Amino acid sequence: MKSRLLENERDPMGQAIRDYFEKGRAGRLRVFSPQFDEDEMPVDMLFRSEKQMSALERKALSLCGGRVLDVGAGAGCHSLVLQANGMEVTALDISPLSVEVMRRRGVKWAREADLFDDSWTGCFDTVLMLMNGSGIIGRLERMPLFFRRMKQLLSPGGYVLMDSSDLRYLYEDEDGVMDIDLNAGYYGEMEFSMQYKNVKGDPFGWLYVDFATLSYYAQENGFRAELLAEGEHYDYLARLSVG
Ligand code: SAH
């Protein structure tokens, strides 16, 4: 697959990350979706410290071992915690602006690349995907591609730690009955676009996946999914390993 790095003029999140890093504050990072009302992503949240992280995130960090690949590392919050604990981490992002900030923040191995670009390779014991890490897969139909890529990148015995959410609560009535259009595709497939100041990004698919669906695709593609922990709002942490 062709490499797909973001251009600075189309990378609102990267611009917000650079502003926040350089000035200690940033403007509004606006989030649009055909499925939701306009929303905002707090930029300081991308710079959260270990103390500010959720229990699920801290659990994921505690389970990292060996060589770690932090996928979609953003401002590098997880990579920096792991590095401070003496671990060997490669932080990966398609945003050159974010990668530059990660390097300036002290991430030793920060790399500009698309996870799905198989012209680069590596061997990792842990692949970390956090903050609805399944999002990067984009759509359910890309699950086989994702698992194939994980087979290329994982060492024998290695695993993926990924968090996600079951969006069923968006479609449930008060009695917990789900009202979804089964012809409309999987209910966790979202589309977003972002804007920061006058920098607008292209729309992108972002996948939220419930654990049963994730397990099904894992099995179909030669992986095993384990539910490691559940959060307070339909969110969970999973481990995916070959087997
Ligand atoms: N994990 C970070 C940032 C999450 S935001 C945190 O928890 O704070 C998601 C990040 O994934 C963005 O920085 C975006 O540029 C990056 N990203 C999106 N698609 C990607 C891909 N295909 N390969 C690598 N990084 C990607």
mmCIF file of N, CA and C in Angstrom, residues 114-218:
data_model
loop_
_atom_site.group_PDB
_atom_site.id
_atom_site.type_symbol
_atom_site.label_atom_id
_atom_site.label_comp_id
_atom_site.label_asym_id
_atom_site.label_seq_id
_atom_site.Cartn_x
_atom_site.Cartn_y
_atom_site.Cartn_z
ATOM 1 N N ASP A 114 2.445 5.288 8.031
ATOM 2 C CA ASP A 114 1.097 4.749 8.113
ATOM 3 C C ASP A 114 1.231 3.302 8.581
ATOM 4 N N LEU A 115 0.454 2.921 9.590
ATOM 5 C CA LEU A 115 0.505 1.540 10.079
ATOM 6 C C LEU A 115 0.342 0.541 8.932
ATOM 7 N N PHE A 116 -0.516 0.866 7.971
ATOM 8 C CA PHE A 116 -0.868 -0.094 6.923
ATOM 9 C C PHE A 116 0.085 -0.085 5.729
ATOM 10 N N ASP A 117 1.090 0.757 5.779
ATOM 11 C CA ASP A 117 2.057 0.810 4.679
ATOM 12 C C ASP A 117 3.079 -0.306 4.874
ATOM 13 N N ASP A 118 2.950 -1.379 4.098
ATOM 14 C CA ASP A 118 3.823 -2.531 4.380
ATOM 15 C C ASP A 118 5.195 -2.423 3.710
ATOM 16 N N SER A 119 5.549 -1.222 3.219
ATOM 17 C CA SER A 119 6.917 -1.052 2.721
ATOM 18 C C SER A 119 7.893 -0.875 3.897
ATOM 19 N N TRP A 120 7.383 -0.646 5.103
ATOM 20 C CA TRP A 120 8.279 -0.650 6.258
ATOM 21 C C TRP A 120 7.919 -1.852 7.126
ATOM 22 N N THR A 121 8.906 -2.344 7.836
ATOM 23 C CA THR A 121 8.627 -3.507 8.671
ATOM 24 C C THR A 121 9.347 -3.391 10.005
ATOM 25 N N GLY A 122 9.090 -4.330 10.886
ATOM 26 C CA GLY A 122 9.681 -4.278 12.216
ATOM 27 C C GLY A 122 9.252 -5.513 12.960
ATOM 28 N N CYS A 123 9.776 -5.647 14.176
ATOM 29 C CA CYS A 123 9.431 -6.825 14.966
ATOM 30 C C CYS A 123 9.185 -6.357 16.401
ATOM 31 N N PHE A 124 7.945 -6.457 16.834
ATOM 32 C CA PHE A 124 7.557 -5.887 18.126
ATOM 33 C C PHE A 124 6.901 -6.938 19.013
ATOM 34 N N ASP A 125 7.162 -6.823 20.324
ATOM 35 C CA ASP A 125 6.540 -7.739 21.275
ATOM 36 C C ASP A 125 5.163 -7.238 21.704
ATOM 37 N N THR A 126 5.005 -5.907 21.701
ATOM 38 C CA THR A 126 3.709 -5.321 22.043
ATOM 39 C C THR A 126 3.352 -4.247 21.023
ATOM 40 N N VAL A 127 2.165 -4.337 20.468
ATOM 41 C CA VAL A 127 1.638 -3.251 19.636
ATOM 42 C C VAL A 127 0.530 -2.593 20.447
ATOM 43 N N LEU A 128 0.721 -1.311 20.744
ATOM 44 C CA LEU A 128 -0.189 -0.592 21.632
ATOM 45 C C LEU A 128 -1.086 0.324 20.803
ATOM 46 N N MET A 129 -2.386 0.195 20.992
ATOM 47 C CA MET A 129 -3.326 1.050 20.245
ATOM 48 C C MET A 129 -4.349 1.591 21.234
ATOM 49 N N LEU A 130 -4.161 2.845 21.664
ATOM 50 C CA LEU A 130 -5.015 3.393 22.719
ATOM 51 C C LEU A 130 -5.752 4.662 22.295
ATOM 52 N N MET A 131 -6.788 4.964 23.045
ATOM 53 C CA MET A 131 -7.742 6.058 22.810
ATOM 54 C C MET A 131 -8.654 5.657 21.663
ATOM 55 N N ASN A 132 -9.448 4.668 21.922
ATOM 56 C CA ASN A 132 -10.208 3.948 20.912
ATOM 57 C C ASN A 132 -9.267 3.546 19.759
ATOM 58 N N GLY A 133 -8.275 2.771 20.158
ATOM 59 C CA GLY A 133 -7.232 2.370 19.217
ATOM 60 C C GLY A 133 -7.729 1.607 18.002
ATOM 61 N N SER A 134 -8.888 0.952 18.120
ATOM 62 C CA SER A 134 -9.437 0.230 16.958
ATOM 63 C C SER A 134 -9.819 1.203 15.852
ATOM 64 N N GLY A 135 -9.939 2.477 16.187
ATOM 65 C CA GLY A 135 -10.348 3.487 15.215
ATOM 66 C C GLY A 135 -9.519 3.459 13.948
ATOM 67 N N ILE A 136 -8.225 3.265 14.104
ATOM 68 C CA ILE A 136 -7.284 3.305 12.979
ATOM 69 C C ILE A 136 -7.598 2.232 11.928
ATOM 70 N N ILE A 137 -8.270 1.173 12.343
ATOM 71 C CA ILE A 137 -8.650 0.129 11.372
ATOM 72 C C ILE A 137 -9.657 0.701 10.364
ATOM 73 N N GLY A 138 -10.422 1.681 10.790
ATOM 74 C CA GLY A 138 -11.271 2.438 9.864
ATOM 75 C C GLY A 138 -12.651 1.852 9.634
ATOM 76 N N ARG A 139 -12.692 0.627 9.115
ATOM 77 C CA ARG A 139 -13.970 -0.038 8.843
ATOM 78 C C ARG A 139 -13.811 -1.532 9.110
ATOM 79 N N LEU A 140 -14.940 -2.213 9.374
ATOM 80 C CA LEU A 140 -14.868 -3.656 9.651
ATOM 81 C C LEU A 140 -14.238 -4.435 8.512
ATOM 82 N N GLU A 141 -14.508 -4.023 7.275
ATOM 83 C CA GLU A 141 -13.985 -4.779 6.131
ATOM 84 C C GLU A 141 -12.453 -4.743 6.065
ATOM 85 N N ARG A 142 -11.853 -3.854 6.846
ATOM 86 C CA ARG A 142 -10.385 -3.790 6.863
ATOM 87 C C ARG A 142 -9.754 -4.686 7.941
ATOM 88 N N MET A 143 -10.587 -5.426 8.685
ATOM 89 C CA MET A 143 -10.067 -6.320 9.735
ATOM 90 C C MET A 143 -9.048 -7.331 9.189
ATOM 91 N N PRO A 144 -9.343 -8.016 8.055
ATOM 92 C CA PRO A 144 -8.346 -8.976 7.547
ATOM 93 C C PRO A 144 -7.006 -8.308 7.240
ATOM 94 N N LEU A 145 -7.058 -7.113 6.662
ATOM 95 C CA LEU A 145 -5.843 -6.344 6.363
ATOM 96 C C LEU A 145 -5.089 -6.018 7.658
ATOM 97 N N PHE A 146 -5.849 -5.613 8.679
ATOM 98 C CA PHE A 146 -5.245 -5.275 9.964
ATOM 99 C C PHE A 146 -4.529 -6.491 10.570
ATOM 100 N N PHE A 147 -5.215 -7.635 10.597
ATOM 101 C CA PHE A 147 -4.599 -8.816 11.225
ATOM 102 C C PHE A 147 -3.400 -9.315 10.408
ATOM 103 N N ARG A 148 -3.482 -9.194 9.083
ATOM 104 C CA ARG A 148 -2.330 -9.577 8.263
ATOM 105 C C ARG A 148 -1.119 -8.711 8.616
ATOM 106 N N ARG A 149 -1.386 -7.421 8.779
ATOM 107 C CA ARG A 149 -0.304 -6.489 9.131
ATOM 108 C C ARG A 149 0.267 -6.823 10.509
ATOM 109 N N MET A 150 -0.611 -7.190 11.450
ATOM 110 C CA MET A 150 -0.128 -7.536 12.800
ATOM 111 C C MET A 150 0.766 -8.772 12.746
ATOM 112 N N LYS A 151 0.416 -9.716 11.875
ATOM 113 C CA LYS A 151 1.277 -10.915 11.746
ATOM 114 C C LYS A 151 2.664 -10.523 11.254
ATOM 115 N N GLN A 152 2.725 -9.508 10.391
ATOM 116 C CA GLN A 152 4.031 -9.056 9.881
ATOM 117 C C GLN A 152 4.851 -8.366 10.975
ATOM 118 N N LEU A 153 4.166 -7.681 11.890
ATOM 119 C CA LEU A 153 4.889 -6.810 12.825
ATOM 120 C C LEU A 153 5.166 -7.454 14.184
ATOM 121 N N LEU A 154 4.414 -8.508 14.539
ATOM 122 C CA LEU A 154 4.559 -9.084 15.881
ATOM 123 C C LEU A 154 5.632 -10.166 15.935
ATOM 124 N N SER A 155 6.364 -10.171 17.034
ATOM 125 C CA SER A 155 7.335 -11.249 17.275
ATOM 126 C C SER A 155 6.550 -12.500 17.696
ATOM 127 N N PRO A 156 7.172 -13.690 17.647
ATOM 128 C CA PRO A 156 6.477 -14.880 18.159
ATOM 129 C C PRO A 156 6.123 -14.636 19.634
ATOM 130 N N GLY A 157 4.889 -14.870 19.995
ATOM 131 C CA GLY A 157 4.467 -14.616 21.387
ATOM 132 C C GLY A 157 4.060 -13.171 21.648
ATOM 133 N N GLY A 158 4.191 -12.321 20.630
ATOM 134 C CA GLY A 158 3.826 -10.908 20.808
ATOM 135 C C GLY A 158 2.316 -10.709 20.766
ATOM 136 N N TYR A 159 1.878 -9.539 21.185
ATOM 137 C CA TYR A 159 0.435 -9.271 21.192
ATOM 138 C C TYR A 159 0.111 -7.789 20.993
ATOM 139 N N VAL A 160 -1.167 -7.568 20.658
ATOM 140 C CA VAL A 160 -1.702 -6.212 20.504
ATOM 141 C C VAL A 160 -2.522 -5.885 21.752
ATOM 142 N N LEU A 161 -2.344 -4.698 22.308
ATOM 143 C CA LEU A 161 -3.225 -4.202 23.372
ATOM 144 C C LEU A 161 -4.039 -3.059 22.786
ATOM 145 N N MET A 162 -5.344 -3.224 22.769
ATOM 146 C CA MET A 162 -6.198 -2.256 22.078
ATOM 147 C C MET A 162 -7.409 -1.907 22.934
ATOM 148 N N ASP A 163 -7.766 -0.638 22.970
ATOM 149 C CA ASP A 163 -9.023 -0.291 23.639
ATOM 150 C C ASP A 163 -10.069 0.114 22.603
ATOM 151 N N SER A 164 -11.318 -0.089 22.946
ATOM 152 C CA SER A 164 -12.405 0.343 22.067
ATOM 153 C C SER A 164 -13.669 0.502 22.899
ATOM 154 N N SER A 165 -14.762 0.849 22.238
ATOM 155 C CA SER A 165 -16.048 1.005 22.921
ATOM 156 C C SER A 165 -17.138 0.352 22.097
ATOM 157 N N ASP A 166 -18.131 -0.168 22.785
ATOM 158 C CA ASP A 166 -19.329 -0.684 22.117
ATOM 159 C C ASP A 166 -20.316 0.482 22.036
ATOM 160 N N LEU A 167 -20.583 0.942 20.829
ATOM 161 C CA LEU A 167 -21.456 2.126 20.694
ATOM 162 C C LEU A 167 -22.944 1.790 20.782
ATOM 163 N N ARG A 168 -23.267 0.566 21.228
ATOM 164 C CA ARG A 168 -24.681 0.187 21.253
ATOM 165 C C ARG A 168 -25.520 1.164 22.078
ATOM 166 N N TYR A 169 -24.918 1.783 23.091
ATOM 167 C CA TYR A 169 -25.688 2.690 23.952
ATOM 168 C C TYR A 169 -26.281 3.865 23.174
ATOM 169 N N LEU A 170 -25.682 4.181 22.034
ATOM 170 C CA LEU A 170 -26.234 5.279 21.230
ATOM 171 C C LEU A 170 -27.581 4.893 20.609
ATOM 172 N N TYR A 171 -27.805 3.598 20.494
ATOM 173 C CA TYR A 171 -28.999 3.120 19.781
ATOM 174 C C TYR A 171 -30.008 2.441 20.698
ATOM 175 N N GLU A 172 -29.727 2.432 21.999
ATOM 176 C CA GLU A 172 -30.624 1.741 22.918
ATOM 177 C C GLU A 172 -31.699 2.669 23.451
ATOM 178 N N ASP A 173 -32.921 2.139 23.602
ATOM 179 C CA ASP A 173 -33.937 2.947 24.282
ATOM 180 C C ASP A 173 -33.819 2.692 25.790
ATOM 181 N N GLU A 174 -34.726 3.278 26.571
ATOM 182 C CA GLU A 174 -34.602 3.184 28.042
ATOM 183 C C GLU A 174 -34.658 1.746 28.540
ATOM 184 N N ASP A 175 -35.300 0.859 27.770
ATOM 185 C CA ASP A 175 -35.403 -0.541 28.215
ATOM 186 C C ASP A 175 -34.217 -1.378 27.744
ATOM 187 N N GLY A 176 -33.230 -0.729 27.137
ATOM 188 C CA GLY A 176 -32.061 -1.465 26.685
ATOM 189 C C GLY A 176 -32.284 -2.197 25.368
ATOM 190 N N VAL A 177 -33.391 -1.866 24.670
ATOM 191 C CA VAL A 177 -33.654 -2.512 23.385
ATOM 192 C C VAL A 177 -32.952 -1.705 22.297
ATOM 193 N N MET A 178 -32.252 -2.417 21.433
ATOM 194 C CA MET A 178 -31.487 -1.710 20.397
ATOM 195 C C MET A 178 -32.343 -1.429 19.179
ATOM 196 N N ASP A 179 -32.264 -0.210 18.714
ATOM 197 C CA ASP A 179 -33.006 0.174 17.522
ATOM 198 C C ASP A 179 -31.993 0.537 16.445
ATOM 199 N N ILE A 180 -31.564 -0.473 15.693
ATOM 200 C CA ILE A 180 -30.594 -0.175 14.636
ATOM 201 C C ILE A 180 -31.073 -0.734 13.306
ATOM 202 N N ASP A 181 -30.672 -0.064 12.261
ATOM 203 C CA ASP A 181 -31.000 -0.485 10.907
ATOM 204 C C ASP A 181 -29.911 -1.462 10.464
ATOM 205 N N LEU A 182 -30.287 -2.730 10.375
ATOM 206 C CA LEU A 182 -29.282 -3.758 10.072
ATOM 207 C C LEU A 182 -28.734 -3.626 8.652
ATOM 208 N N ASN A 183 -29.432 -2.875 7.816
ATOM 209 C CA ASN A 183 -28.935 -2.674 6.444
ATOM 210 C C ASN A 183 -27.973 -1.498 6.354
ATOM 211 N N ALA A 184 -27.836 -0.790 7.453
ATOM 212 C CA ALA A 184 -27.024 0.436 7.400
ATOM 213 C C ALA A 184 -25.548 0.160 7.654
ATOM 214 N N GLY A 185 -25.155 -1.107 7.734
ATOM 215 C CA GLY A 185 -23.745 -1.408 8.022
ATOM 216 C C GLY A 185 -23.545 -1.519 9.524
ATOM 217 N N TYR A 186 -22.333 -1.801 9.930
ATOM 218 C CA TYR A 186 -22.045 -2.003 11.352
ATOM 219 C C TYR A 186 -22.158 -0.672 12.104
ATOM 220 N N TYR A 187 -22.815 -0.730 13.281
ATOM 221 C CA TYR A 187 -23.137 0.516 13.994
ATOM 222 C C TYR A 187 -21.928 1.230 14.592
ATOM 223 N N GLY A 188 -20.774 0.583 14.604
ATOM 224 C CA GLY A 188 -19.588 1.251 15.165
ATOM 225 C C GLY A 188 -18.723 1.949 14.127
ATOM 226 N N GLU A 189 -19.171 1.928 12.875
ATOM 227 C CA GLU A 189 -18.371 2.583 11.820
ATOM 228 C C GLU A 189 -18.743 4.054 11.745
ATOM 229 N N MET A 190 -17.850 4.907 12.195
ATOM 230 C CA MET A 190 -18.123 6.345 12.230
ATOM 231 C C MET A 190 -17.288 7.059 11.175
ATOM 232 N N GLU A 191 -17.775 8.225 10.799
ATOM 233 C CA GLU A 191 -16.952 9.063 9.924
ATOM 234 C C GLU A 191 -16.773 10.411 10.605
ATOM 235 N N PHE A 192 -15.537 10.886 10.621
ATOM 236 C CA PHE A 192 -15.244 12.174 11.258
ATOM 237 C C PHE A 192 -14.424 13.040 10.318
ATOM 238 N N SER A 193 -14.470 14.346 10.593
ATOM 239 C CA SER A 193 -13.448 15.226 10.039
ATOM 240 C C SER A 193 -13.161 16.258 11.117
ATOM 241 N N MET A 194 -12.032 16.934 10.998
ATOM 242 C CA MET A 194 -11.638 17.868 12.050
ATOM 243 C C MET A 194 -11.251 19.210 11.459
ATOM 244 N N GLN A 195 -11.307 20.214 12.303
ATOM 245 C CA GLN A 195 -10.848 21.536 11.875
ATOM 246 C C GLN A 195 -10.160 22.226 13.045
ATOM 247 N N TYR A 196 -9.016 22.847 12.746
ATOM 248 C CA TYR A 196 -8.315 23.646 13.754
ATOM 249 C C TYR A 196 -7.957 24.965 13.095
ATOM 250 N N LYS A 197 -8.436 26.080 13.672
ATOM 251 C CA LYS A 197 -8.301 27.388 13.016
ATOM 252 C C LYS A 197 -8.833 27.244 11.594
ATOM 253 N N ASN A 198 -8.042 27.626 10.551
ATOM 254 C CA ASN A 198 -8.607 27.420 9.210
ATOM 255 C C ASN A 198 -8.063 26.175 8.506
ATOM 256 N N VAL A 199 -7.472 25.282 9.277
ATOM 257 C CA VAL A 199 -6.951 24.033 8.699
ATOM 258 C C VAL A 199 -8.012 22.937 8.814
ATOM 259 N N LYS A 200 -8.457 22.474 7.651
ATOM 260 C CA LYS A 200 -9.487 21.431 7.636
ATOM 261 C C LYS A 200 -8.884 20.120 7.171
ATOM 262 N N GLY A 201 -9.219 19.041 7.834
ATOM 263 C CA GLY A 201 -8.723 17.725 7.441
ATOM 264 C C GLY A 201 -9.729 17.001 6.568
ATOM 265 N N ASP A 202 -9.274 16.002 5.852
ATOM 266 C CA ASP A 202 -10.178 15.173 5.053
ATOM 267 C C ASP A 202 -11.013 14.296 5.988
ATOM 268 N N PRO A 203 -12.208 13.906 5.538
ATOM 269 C CA PRO A 203 -12.998 12.964 6.346
ATOM 270 C C PRO A 203 -12.287 11.613 6.434
ATOM 271 N N PHE A 204 -12.433 10.952 7.569
ATOM 272 C CA PHE A 204 -11.806 9.635 7.723
ATOM 273 C C PHE A 204 -12.744 8.693 8.481
ATOM 274 N N GLY A 205 -12.627 7.403 8.174
ATOM 275 C CA GLY A 205 -13.426 6.402 8.874
ATOM 276 C C GLY A 205 -12.750 6.058 10.191
ATOM 277 N N TRP A 206 -13.540 5.838 11.241
ATOM 278 C CA TRP A 206 -12.996 5.533 12.570
ATOM 279 C C TRP A 206 -13.871 4.437 13.161
ATOM 280 N N LEU A 207 -13.271 3.299 13.437
ATOM 281 C CA LEU A 207 -14.045 2.125 13.861
ATOM 282 C C LEU A 207 -14.089 1.958 15.376
ATOM 283 N N TYR A 208 -15.318 1.910 15.903
ATOM 284 C CA TYR A 208 -15.545 1.477 17.283
ATOM 285 C C TYR A 208 -16.064 0.055 17.163
ATOM 286 N N VAL A 209 -15.517 -0.866 17.932
ATOM 287 C CA VAL A 209 -15.938 -2.256 17.739
ATOM 288 C C VAL A 209 -16.242 -2.909 19.087
ATOM 289 N N ASP A 210 -17.386 -3.580 19.169
ATOM 290 C CA ASP A 210 -17.716 -4.279 20.420
ATOM 291 C C ASP A 210 -16.841 -5.524 20.523
ATOM 292 N N PHE A 211 -16.680 -6.024 21.753
ATOM 293 C CA PHE A 211 -15.720 -7.110 21.950
ATOM 294 C C PHE A 211 -16.099 -8.388 21.205
ATOM 295 N N ALA A 212 -17.402 -8.721 21.142
ATOM 296 C CA ALA A 212 -17.801 -9.964 20.459
ATOM 297 C C ALA A 212 -17.436 -9.900 18.975
ATOM 298 N N THR A 213 -17.661 -8.764 18.361
ATOM 299 C CA THR A 213 -17.326 -8.610 16.938
ATOM 300 C C THR A 213 -15.813 -8.657 16.732
ATOM 301 N N LEU A 214 -15.082 -8.017 17.633
ATOM 302 C CA LEU A 214 -13.619 -8.060 17.540
ATOM 303 C C LEU A 214 -13.123 -9.512 17.652
ATOM 304 N N SER A 215 -13.686 -10.268 18.609
ATOM 305 C CA SER A 215 -13.271 -11.671 18.798
ATOM 306 C C SER A 215 -13.560 -12.494 17.552
ATOM 307 N N TYR A 216 -14.732 -12.243 16.962
ATOM 308 C CA TYR A 216 -15.110 -12.983 15.760
ATOM 309 C C TYR A 216 -14.063 -12.755 14.654
ATOM 310 N N TYR A 217 -13.719 -11.515 14.410
ATOM 311 C CA TYR A 217 -12.750 -11.223 13.344
ATOM 312 C C TYR A 217 -11.353 -11.725 13.717
ATOM 313 N N ALA A 218 -11.034 -11.675 14.990
ATOM 314 C CA ALA A 218 -9.728 -12.179 15.424
ATOM 315 C C ALA A 218 -9.642 -13.665 15.063
#
